[in-house]
Tab-separated table of C-alpha atoms in Angstrom:
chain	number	residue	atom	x	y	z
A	184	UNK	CA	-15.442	79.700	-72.263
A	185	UNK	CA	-17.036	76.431	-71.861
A	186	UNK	CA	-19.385	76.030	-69.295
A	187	UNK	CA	-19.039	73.067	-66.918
A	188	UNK	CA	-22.159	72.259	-64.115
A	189	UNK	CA	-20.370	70.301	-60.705
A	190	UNK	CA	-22.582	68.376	-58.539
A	191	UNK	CA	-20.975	66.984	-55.971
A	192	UNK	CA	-22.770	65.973	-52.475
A	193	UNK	CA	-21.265	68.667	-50.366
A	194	UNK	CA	-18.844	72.026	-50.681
A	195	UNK	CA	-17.098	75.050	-48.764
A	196	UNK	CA	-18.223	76.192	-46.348
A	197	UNK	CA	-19.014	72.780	-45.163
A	198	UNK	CA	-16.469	70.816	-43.389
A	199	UNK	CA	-17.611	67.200	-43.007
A	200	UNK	CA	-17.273	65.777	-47.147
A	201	UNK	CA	-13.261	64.820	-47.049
A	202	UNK	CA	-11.385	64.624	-49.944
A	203	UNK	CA	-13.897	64.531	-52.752
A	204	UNK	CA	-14.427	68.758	-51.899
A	205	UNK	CA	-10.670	69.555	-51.853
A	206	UNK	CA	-10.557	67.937	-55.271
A	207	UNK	CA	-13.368	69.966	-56.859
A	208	UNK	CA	-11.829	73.115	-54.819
A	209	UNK	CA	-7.836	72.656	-56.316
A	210	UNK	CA	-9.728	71.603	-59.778
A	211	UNK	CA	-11.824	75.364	-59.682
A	212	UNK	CA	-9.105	76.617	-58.366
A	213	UNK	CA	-6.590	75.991	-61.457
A	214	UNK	CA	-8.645	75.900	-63.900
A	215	UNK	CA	-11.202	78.493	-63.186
A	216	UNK	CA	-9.530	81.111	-65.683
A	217	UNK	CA	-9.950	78.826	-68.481
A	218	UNK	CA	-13.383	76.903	-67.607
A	219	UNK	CA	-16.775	79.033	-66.340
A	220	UNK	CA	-17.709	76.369	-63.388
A	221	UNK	CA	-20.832	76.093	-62.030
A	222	UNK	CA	-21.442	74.070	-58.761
A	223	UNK	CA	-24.222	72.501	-56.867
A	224	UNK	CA	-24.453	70.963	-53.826
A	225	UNK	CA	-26.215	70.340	-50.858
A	226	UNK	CA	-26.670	73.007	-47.781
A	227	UNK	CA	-25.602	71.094	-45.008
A	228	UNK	CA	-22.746	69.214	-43.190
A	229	UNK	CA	-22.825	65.223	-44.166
A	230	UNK	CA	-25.523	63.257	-42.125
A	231	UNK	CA	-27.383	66.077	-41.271
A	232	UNK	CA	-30.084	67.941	-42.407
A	233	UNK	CA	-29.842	71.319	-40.676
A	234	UNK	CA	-28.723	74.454	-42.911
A	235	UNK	CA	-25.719	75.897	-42.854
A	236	UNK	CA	-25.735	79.467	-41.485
A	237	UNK	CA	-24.869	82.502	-43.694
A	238	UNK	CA	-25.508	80.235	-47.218
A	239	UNK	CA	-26.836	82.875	-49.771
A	240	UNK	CA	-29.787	81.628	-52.630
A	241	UNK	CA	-28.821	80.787	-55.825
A	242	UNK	CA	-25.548	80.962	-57.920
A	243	UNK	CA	-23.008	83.184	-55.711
A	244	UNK	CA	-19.423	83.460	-56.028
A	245	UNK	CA	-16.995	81.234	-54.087
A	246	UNK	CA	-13.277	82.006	-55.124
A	247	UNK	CA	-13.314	80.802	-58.958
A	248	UNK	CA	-16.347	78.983	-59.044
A	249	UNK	CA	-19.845	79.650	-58.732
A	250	UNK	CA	-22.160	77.612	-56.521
A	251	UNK	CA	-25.706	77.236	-55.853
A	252	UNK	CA	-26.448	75.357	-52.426
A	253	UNK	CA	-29.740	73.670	-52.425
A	254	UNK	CA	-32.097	71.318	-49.433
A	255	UNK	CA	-32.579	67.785	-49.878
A	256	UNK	CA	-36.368	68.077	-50.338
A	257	UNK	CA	-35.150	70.463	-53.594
A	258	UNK	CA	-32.987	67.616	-54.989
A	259	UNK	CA	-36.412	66.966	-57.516
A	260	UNK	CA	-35.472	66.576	-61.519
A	261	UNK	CA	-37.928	69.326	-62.172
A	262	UNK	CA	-35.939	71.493	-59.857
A	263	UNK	CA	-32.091	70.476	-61.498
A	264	UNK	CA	-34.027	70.875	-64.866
A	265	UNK	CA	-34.608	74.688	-64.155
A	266	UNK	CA	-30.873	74.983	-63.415
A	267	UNK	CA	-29.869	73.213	-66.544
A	268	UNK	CA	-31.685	75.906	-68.659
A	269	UNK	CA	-30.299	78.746	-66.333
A	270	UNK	CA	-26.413	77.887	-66.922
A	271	UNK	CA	-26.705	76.061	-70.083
A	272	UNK	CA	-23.551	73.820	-69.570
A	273	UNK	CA	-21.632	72.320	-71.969
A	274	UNK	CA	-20.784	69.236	-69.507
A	275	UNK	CA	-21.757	68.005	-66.118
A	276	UNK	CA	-19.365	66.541	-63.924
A	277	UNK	CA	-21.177	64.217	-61.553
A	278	UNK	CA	-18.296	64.178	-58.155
A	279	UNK	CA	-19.763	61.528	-56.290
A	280	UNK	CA	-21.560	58.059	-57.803
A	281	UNK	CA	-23.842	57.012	-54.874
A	282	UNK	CA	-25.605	60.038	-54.333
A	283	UNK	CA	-29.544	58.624	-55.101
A	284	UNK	CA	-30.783	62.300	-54.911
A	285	UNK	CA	-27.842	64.065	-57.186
A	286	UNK	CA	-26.499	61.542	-59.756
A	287	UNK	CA	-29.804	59.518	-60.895
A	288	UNK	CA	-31.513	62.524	-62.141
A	289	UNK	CA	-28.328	64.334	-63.806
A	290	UNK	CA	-27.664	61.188	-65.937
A	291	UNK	CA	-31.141	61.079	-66.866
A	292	UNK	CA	-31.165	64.916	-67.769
A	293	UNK	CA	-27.979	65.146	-69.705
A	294	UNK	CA	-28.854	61.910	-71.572
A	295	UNK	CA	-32.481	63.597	-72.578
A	296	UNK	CA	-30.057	67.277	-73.504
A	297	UNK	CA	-27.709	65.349	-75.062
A	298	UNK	CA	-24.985	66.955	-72.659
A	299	UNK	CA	-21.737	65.409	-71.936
A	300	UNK	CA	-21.674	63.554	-68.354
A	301	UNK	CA	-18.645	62.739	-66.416
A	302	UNK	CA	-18.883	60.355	-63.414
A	303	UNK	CA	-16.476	60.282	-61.226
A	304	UNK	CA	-16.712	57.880	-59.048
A	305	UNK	CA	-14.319	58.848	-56.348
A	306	UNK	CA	-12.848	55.416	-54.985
A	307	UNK	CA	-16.627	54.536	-54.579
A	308	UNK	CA	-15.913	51.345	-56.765
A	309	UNK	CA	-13.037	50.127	-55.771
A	310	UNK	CA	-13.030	46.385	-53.652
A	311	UNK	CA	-12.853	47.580	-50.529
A	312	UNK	CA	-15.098	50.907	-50.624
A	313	UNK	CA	-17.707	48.361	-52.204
A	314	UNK	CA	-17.466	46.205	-49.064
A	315	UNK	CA	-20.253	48.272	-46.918
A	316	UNK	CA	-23.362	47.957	-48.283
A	317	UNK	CA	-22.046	45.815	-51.043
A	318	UNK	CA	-25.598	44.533	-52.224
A	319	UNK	CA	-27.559	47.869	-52.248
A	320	UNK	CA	-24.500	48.872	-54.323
A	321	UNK	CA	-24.932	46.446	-56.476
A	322	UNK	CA	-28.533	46.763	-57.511
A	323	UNK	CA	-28.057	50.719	-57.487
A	324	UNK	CA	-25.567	50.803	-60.578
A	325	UNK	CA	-27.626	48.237	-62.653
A	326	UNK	CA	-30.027	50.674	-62.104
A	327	UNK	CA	-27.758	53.340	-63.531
A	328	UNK	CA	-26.162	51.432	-66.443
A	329	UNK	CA	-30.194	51.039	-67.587
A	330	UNK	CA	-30.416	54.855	-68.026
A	331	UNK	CA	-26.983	56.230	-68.445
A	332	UNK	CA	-27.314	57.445	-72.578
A	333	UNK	CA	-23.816	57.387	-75.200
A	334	UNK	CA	-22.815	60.466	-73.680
A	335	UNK	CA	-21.156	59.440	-70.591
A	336	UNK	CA	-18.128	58.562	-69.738
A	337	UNK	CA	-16.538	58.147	-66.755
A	338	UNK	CA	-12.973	59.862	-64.632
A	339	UNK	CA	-10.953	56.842	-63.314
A	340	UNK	CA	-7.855	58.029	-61.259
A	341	UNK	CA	-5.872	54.856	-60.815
A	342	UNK	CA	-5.261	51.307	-62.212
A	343	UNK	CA	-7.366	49.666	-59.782
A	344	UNK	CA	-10.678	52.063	-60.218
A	345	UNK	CA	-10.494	52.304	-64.585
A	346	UNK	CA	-10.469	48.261	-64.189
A	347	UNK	CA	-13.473	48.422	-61.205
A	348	UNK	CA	-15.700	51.055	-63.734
A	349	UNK	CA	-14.914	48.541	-66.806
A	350	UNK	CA	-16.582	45.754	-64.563
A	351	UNK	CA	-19.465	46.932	-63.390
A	352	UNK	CA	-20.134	49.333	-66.259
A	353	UNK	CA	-18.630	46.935	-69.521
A	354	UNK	CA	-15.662	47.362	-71.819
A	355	UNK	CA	-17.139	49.972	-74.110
A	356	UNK	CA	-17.713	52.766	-71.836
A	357	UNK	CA	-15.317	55.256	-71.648
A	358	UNK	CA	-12.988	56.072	-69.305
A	359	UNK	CA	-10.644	58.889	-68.843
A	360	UNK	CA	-7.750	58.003	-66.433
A	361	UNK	CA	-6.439	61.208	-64.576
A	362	UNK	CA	-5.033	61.869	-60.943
A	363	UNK	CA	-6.684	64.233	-59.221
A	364	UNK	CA	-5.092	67.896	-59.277
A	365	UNK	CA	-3.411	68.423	-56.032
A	366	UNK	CA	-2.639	71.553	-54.703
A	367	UNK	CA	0.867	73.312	-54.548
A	368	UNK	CA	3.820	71.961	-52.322
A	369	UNK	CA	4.078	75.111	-49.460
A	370	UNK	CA	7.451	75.852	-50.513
A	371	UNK	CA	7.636	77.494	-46.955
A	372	UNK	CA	6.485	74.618	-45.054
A	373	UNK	CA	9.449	74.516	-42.868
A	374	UNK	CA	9.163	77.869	-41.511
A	375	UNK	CA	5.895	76.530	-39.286
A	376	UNK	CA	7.892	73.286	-38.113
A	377	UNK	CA	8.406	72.892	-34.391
A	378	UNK	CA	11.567	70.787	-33.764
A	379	UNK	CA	11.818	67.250	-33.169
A	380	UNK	CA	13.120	65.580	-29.797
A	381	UNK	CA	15.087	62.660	-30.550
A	382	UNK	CA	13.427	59.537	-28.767
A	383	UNK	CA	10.518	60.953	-29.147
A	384	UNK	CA	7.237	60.812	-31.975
A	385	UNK	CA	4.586	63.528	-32.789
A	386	UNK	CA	1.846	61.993	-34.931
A	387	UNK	CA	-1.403	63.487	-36.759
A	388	UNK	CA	-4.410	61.453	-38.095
A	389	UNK	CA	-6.887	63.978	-39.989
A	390	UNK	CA	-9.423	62.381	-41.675
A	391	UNK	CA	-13.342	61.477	-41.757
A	392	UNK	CA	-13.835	59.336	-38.636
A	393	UNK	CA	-15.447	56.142	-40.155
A	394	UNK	CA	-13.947	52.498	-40.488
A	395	UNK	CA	-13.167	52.891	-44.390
A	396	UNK	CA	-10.374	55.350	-43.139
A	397	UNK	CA	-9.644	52.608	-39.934
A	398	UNK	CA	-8.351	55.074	-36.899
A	399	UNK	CA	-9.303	51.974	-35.099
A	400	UNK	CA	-6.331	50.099	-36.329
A	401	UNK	CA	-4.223	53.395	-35.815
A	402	UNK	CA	-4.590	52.965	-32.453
A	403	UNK	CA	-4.193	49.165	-32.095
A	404	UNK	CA	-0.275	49.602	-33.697
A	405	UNK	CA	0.272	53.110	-31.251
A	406	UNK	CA	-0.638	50.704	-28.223
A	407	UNK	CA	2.397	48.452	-29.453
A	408	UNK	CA	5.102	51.224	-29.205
A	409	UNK	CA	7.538	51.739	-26.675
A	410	UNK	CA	8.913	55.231	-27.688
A	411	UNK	CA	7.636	57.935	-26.088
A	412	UNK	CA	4.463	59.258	-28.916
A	413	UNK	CA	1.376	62.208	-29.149
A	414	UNK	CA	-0.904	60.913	-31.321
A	415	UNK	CA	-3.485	63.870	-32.191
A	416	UNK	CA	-6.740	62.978	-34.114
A	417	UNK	CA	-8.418	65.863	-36.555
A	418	UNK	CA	-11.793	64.862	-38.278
A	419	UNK	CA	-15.803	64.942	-38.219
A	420	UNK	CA	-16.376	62.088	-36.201
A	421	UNK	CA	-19.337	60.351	-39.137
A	422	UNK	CA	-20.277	56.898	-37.561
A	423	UNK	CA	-20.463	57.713	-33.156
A	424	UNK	CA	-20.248	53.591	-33.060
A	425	UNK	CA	-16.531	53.156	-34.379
A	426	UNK	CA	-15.839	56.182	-32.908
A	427	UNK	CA	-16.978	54.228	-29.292
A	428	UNK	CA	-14.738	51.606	-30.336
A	429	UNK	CA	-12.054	53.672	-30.913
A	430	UNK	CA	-12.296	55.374	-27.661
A	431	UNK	CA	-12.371	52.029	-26.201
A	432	UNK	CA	-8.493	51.205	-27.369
A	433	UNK	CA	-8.042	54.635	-26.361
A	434	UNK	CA	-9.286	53.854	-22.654
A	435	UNK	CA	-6.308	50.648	-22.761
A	436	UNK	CA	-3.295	53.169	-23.903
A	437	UNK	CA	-0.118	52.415	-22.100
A	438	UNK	CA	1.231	55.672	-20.446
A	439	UNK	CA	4.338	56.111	-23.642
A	440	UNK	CA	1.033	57.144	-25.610
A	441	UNK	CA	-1.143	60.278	-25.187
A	442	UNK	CA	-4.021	60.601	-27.842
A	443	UNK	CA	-6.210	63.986	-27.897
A	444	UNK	CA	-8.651	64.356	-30.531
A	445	UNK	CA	-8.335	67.844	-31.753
A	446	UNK	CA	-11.966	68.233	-33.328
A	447	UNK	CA	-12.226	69.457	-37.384
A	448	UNK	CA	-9.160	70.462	-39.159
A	449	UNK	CA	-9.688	73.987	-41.158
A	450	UNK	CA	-8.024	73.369	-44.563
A	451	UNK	CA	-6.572	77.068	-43.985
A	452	UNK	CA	-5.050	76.174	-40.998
A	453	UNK	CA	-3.640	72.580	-42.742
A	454	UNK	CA	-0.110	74.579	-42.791
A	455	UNK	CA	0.384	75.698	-39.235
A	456	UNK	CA	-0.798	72.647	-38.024
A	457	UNK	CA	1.158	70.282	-39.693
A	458	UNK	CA	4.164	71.902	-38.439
A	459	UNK	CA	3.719	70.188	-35.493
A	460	UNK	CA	4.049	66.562	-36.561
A	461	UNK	CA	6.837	64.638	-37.435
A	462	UNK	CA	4.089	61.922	-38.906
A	463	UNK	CA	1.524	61.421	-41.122
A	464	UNK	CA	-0.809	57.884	-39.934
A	465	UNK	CA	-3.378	56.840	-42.049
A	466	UNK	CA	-3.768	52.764	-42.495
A	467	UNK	CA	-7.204	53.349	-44.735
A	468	UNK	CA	-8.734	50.619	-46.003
A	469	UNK	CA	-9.111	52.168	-49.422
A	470	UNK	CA	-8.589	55.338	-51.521
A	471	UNK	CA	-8.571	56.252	-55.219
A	472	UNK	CA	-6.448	59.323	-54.778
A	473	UNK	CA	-6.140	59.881	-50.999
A	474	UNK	CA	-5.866	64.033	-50.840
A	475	UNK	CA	-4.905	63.572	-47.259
A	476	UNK	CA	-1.448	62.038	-47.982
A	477	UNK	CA	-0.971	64.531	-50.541
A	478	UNK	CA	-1.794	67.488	-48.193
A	479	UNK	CA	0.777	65.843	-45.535
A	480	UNK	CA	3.625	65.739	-48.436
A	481	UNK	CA	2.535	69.358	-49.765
A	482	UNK	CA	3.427	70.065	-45.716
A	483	UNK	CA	6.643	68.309	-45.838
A	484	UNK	CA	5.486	65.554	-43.545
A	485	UNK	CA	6.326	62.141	-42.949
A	486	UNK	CA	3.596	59.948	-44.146
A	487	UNK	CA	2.678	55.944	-42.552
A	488	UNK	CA	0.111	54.758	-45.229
A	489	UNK	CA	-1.337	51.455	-45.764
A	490	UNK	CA	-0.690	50.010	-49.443
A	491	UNK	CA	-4.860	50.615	-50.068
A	492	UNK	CA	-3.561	53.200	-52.174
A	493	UNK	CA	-2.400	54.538	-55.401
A	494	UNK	CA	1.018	55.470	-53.261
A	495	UNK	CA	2.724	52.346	-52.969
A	496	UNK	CA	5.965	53.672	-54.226
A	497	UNK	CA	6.608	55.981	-51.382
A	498	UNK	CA	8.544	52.551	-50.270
A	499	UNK	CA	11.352	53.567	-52.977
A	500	UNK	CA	11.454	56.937	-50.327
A	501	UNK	CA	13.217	58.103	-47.687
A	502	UNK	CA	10.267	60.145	-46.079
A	503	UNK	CA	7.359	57.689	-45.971
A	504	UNK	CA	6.136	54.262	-45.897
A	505	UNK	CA	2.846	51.815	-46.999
A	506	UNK	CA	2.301	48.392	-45.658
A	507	UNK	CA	0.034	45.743	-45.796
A	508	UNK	CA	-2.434	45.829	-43.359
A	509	UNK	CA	-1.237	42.333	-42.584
A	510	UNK	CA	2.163	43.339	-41.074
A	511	UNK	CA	1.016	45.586	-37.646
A	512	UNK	CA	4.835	44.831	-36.567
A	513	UNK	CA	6.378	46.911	-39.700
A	514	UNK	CA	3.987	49.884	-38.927
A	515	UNK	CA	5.329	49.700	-35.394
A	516	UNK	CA	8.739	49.579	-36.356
A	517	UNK	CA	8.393	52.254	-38.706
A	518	UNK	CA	6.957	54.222	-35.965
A	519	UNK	CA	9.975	53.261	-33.644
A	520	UNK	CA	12.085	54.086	-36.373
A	521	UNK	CA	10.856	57.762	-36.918
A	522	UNK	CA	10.757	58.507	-33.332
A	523	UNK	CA	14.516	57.623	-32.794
A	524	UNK	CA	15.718	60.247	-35.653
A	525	UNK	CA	17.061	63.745	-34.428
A	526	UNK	CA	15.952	66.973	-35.540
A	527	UNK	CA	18.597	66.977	-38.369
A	528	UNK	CA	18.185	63.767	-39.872
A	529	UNK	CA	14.397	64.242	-39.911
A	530	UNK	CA	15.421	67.073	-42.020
A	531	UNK	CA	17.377	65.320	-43.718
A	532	UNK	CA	14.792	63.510	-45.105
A	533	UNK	CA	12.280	65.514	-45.802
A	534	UNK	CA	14.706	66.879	-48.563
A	535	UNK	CA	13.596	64.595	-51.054
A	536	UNK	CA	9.424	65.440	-50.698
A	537	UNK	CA	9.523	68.237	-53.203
A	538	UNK	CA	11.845	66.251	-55.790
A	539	UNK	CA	9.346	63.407	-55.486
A	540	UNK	CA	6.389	65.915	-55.620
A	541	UNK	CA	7.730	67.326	-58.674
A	542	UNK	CA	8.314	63.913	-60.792
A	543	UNK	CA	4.715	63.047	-59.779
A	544	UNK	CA	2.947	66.073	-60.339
A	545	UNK	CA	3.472	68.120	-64.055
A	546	UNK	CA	0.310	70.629	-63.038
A	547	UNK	CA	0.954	71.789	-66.469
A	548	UNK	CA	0.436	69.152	-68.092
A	549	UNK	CA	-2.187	67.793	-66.008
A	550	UNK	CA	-4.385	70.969	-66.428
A	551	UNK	CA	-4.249	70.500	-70.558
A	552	UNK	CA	-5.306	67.073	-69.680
A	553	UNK	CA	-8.266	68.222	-67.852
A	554	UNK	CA	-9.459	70.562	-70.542
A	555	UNK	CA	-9.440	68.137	-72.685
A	556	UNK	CA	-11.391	66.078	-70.873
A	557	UNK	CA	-14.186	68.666	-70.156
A	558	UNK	CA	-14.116	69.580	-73.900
């Protein structure tokens, strides 16, 4: 079997990296018979520096995978030179662009072993992810296009990011344009679903709590409704300034509105909880996949999206919407809309998730594509 090396800023058991993990776990996960992956990663939770508890040394097992969890102060090119000779990989998969400690000294080191080097860059590129800190950005990956070597390419998963990688990085490099591998629709997602009172509007929010993924807005549209809503926030709370702000509009709620924020969502637990919701809310300001929206269809939830996304046709469908950030009034009416719907033609709705799943997703056909890629 070919032997792929992951690095990738943060993994299981942490709980604070969002979507870029669950992508590297569902990719292990189906391909892990066919590909002998190697992982490494840092030992903490994102923004801090303490170790997680329980982390063994070295390469251990973790479900199909194998991953080595290592301290900042180890992230040294002397150090990830060691590991290179250890696995011997055919390919390294860098999960994560703007990670000065990890992908720097990779490129360098599988330019120098003339090893294949994927970058993927995770939405990192994209116009409005390039917005904070645009000018550090900026100089970083001239920086990188001066030592990446022939044998890199780079993993693209939309339109939008394959054009943003051919602009910063030039026409010639290549790029490999494949969605991310989501996991399976819960076939028995129903079975966990509480029933809906007519009038009425459960919603979830679970992501990172930072302004890219804009709770802040969230709540500006839930203080506009007049239906009766529970509006329940799951995620590592990253930047404790927005997060002030937020509580702020949260302070101003009229008394139709009741937010609680819930703390970290388990990804085991993803199933039970969603049960509970009759919507998905999640204006981001930008994502190249956005594995929350598919974890909310894979539940058989509503989902309210902005159209910063790769799933602006969920307009053609019965069981979601994405608007421009532009029009706060649709997302209210939506909202109004969802809550007014009984229990049976909520239901009724949420027929038409797996048929849309299925059109989108050939897992099949998507896993060939990936072994290709990592050949």
């Amino acid at each position: 079997m070919r032997r792929v090396l992951i690095v990738t800023p943060g993994y299981y058991p942490a709980k604070t990296y969002g979507g870029p993990v669950v992508s590297i776990k569902n990719l292990t996960d189906l391909l892990g018979d066919k590909i002998d992956f190697y992982i490494l990663t840092s030992n903490h939770e994102l923004n801090e520096n303490k170790m997680i508890e329980g982390l063994p040394q070295g390469f251990s097992s973790y479900g199909k995978t194998k991953v080595c969890y290592i301290s900042d102060k180890d992230m040294k090119e002397v150090n990830f030179q060691h590991i290179i000779d250890e696995i011997k990989p055919d390919c390294i998969y860098i999960n994560a662009i703007f990670h000065r400690l990890l992908s720097p000294p990779m490129i360098r080191l599988a330019k120098n072993r003339n090893i294949r080097c994927i970058i993927a860059p995770r939405g990192g590129l994209c116009k409005n992810a390039m917005s904070f800190s645009k000018y550090k950005k900026l100089v970083y990956l001239k920086y990188l296009k001066l030592i990446m070597g022939e044998n890199v390419c780079f993993q693209s998963t939309s339109n939008e990011e394959s054009i943003a990688i051919s602009n910063f990085f030039g026409k010639k490099v290549e790029i490999i344009q494949l969605t991310n591998l989501p996991r399976s629709i819960n076939l028995e997602a129903n079975k966990y679903r509480t029933p809906k009172n007519q009038g009425e509007i459960r919603i979830i929010f679970f992501s990172r709590i930072h302004p890219k993924k804009n709770l802040k807005y969230a709540l500006e549209i839930l203080s506009d409704v007049k239906c009766k809503c529970r509006f329940d926030i799951y995620g590592p709370i990253e930047q404790e300034n927005y997060w002030k702000e937020c509580l702020n509009v949260i302070s101003k709620m009229p008394e139709n509105v009741k937010v609680n924020y819930c703390g970290y969502l388990d990804n085991n637990l993803l199933k039970k909880i969603m049960g509970k919701y009759d919507l998905f809310f999640f204006p981001t300001l930008s994502e190249n996949f956005g594995h929350v929206i598919a974890e909310a269809l894979s539940e058989n939830c509503h989902v309210l999206i902005s159209d910063n996304t790769p799933w602006n046709d969920i307009n053609l469908q019965k069981f979601g919407r994405a608007f421009s950030l532009n029009n706060k009034e649709k997302f209210v009416d939506y909202i109004e809309q969802i809550a007014s719907l009984s229990e049976q033609e909520i239901q009724q709705q949420r027929i038409y998730i797996k048929p849309y799943w299925d059109e989108h997703f050939n897992l099949e056909s998507l896993k060939k594509s990936y072994i290709s890629m990592f050949s």
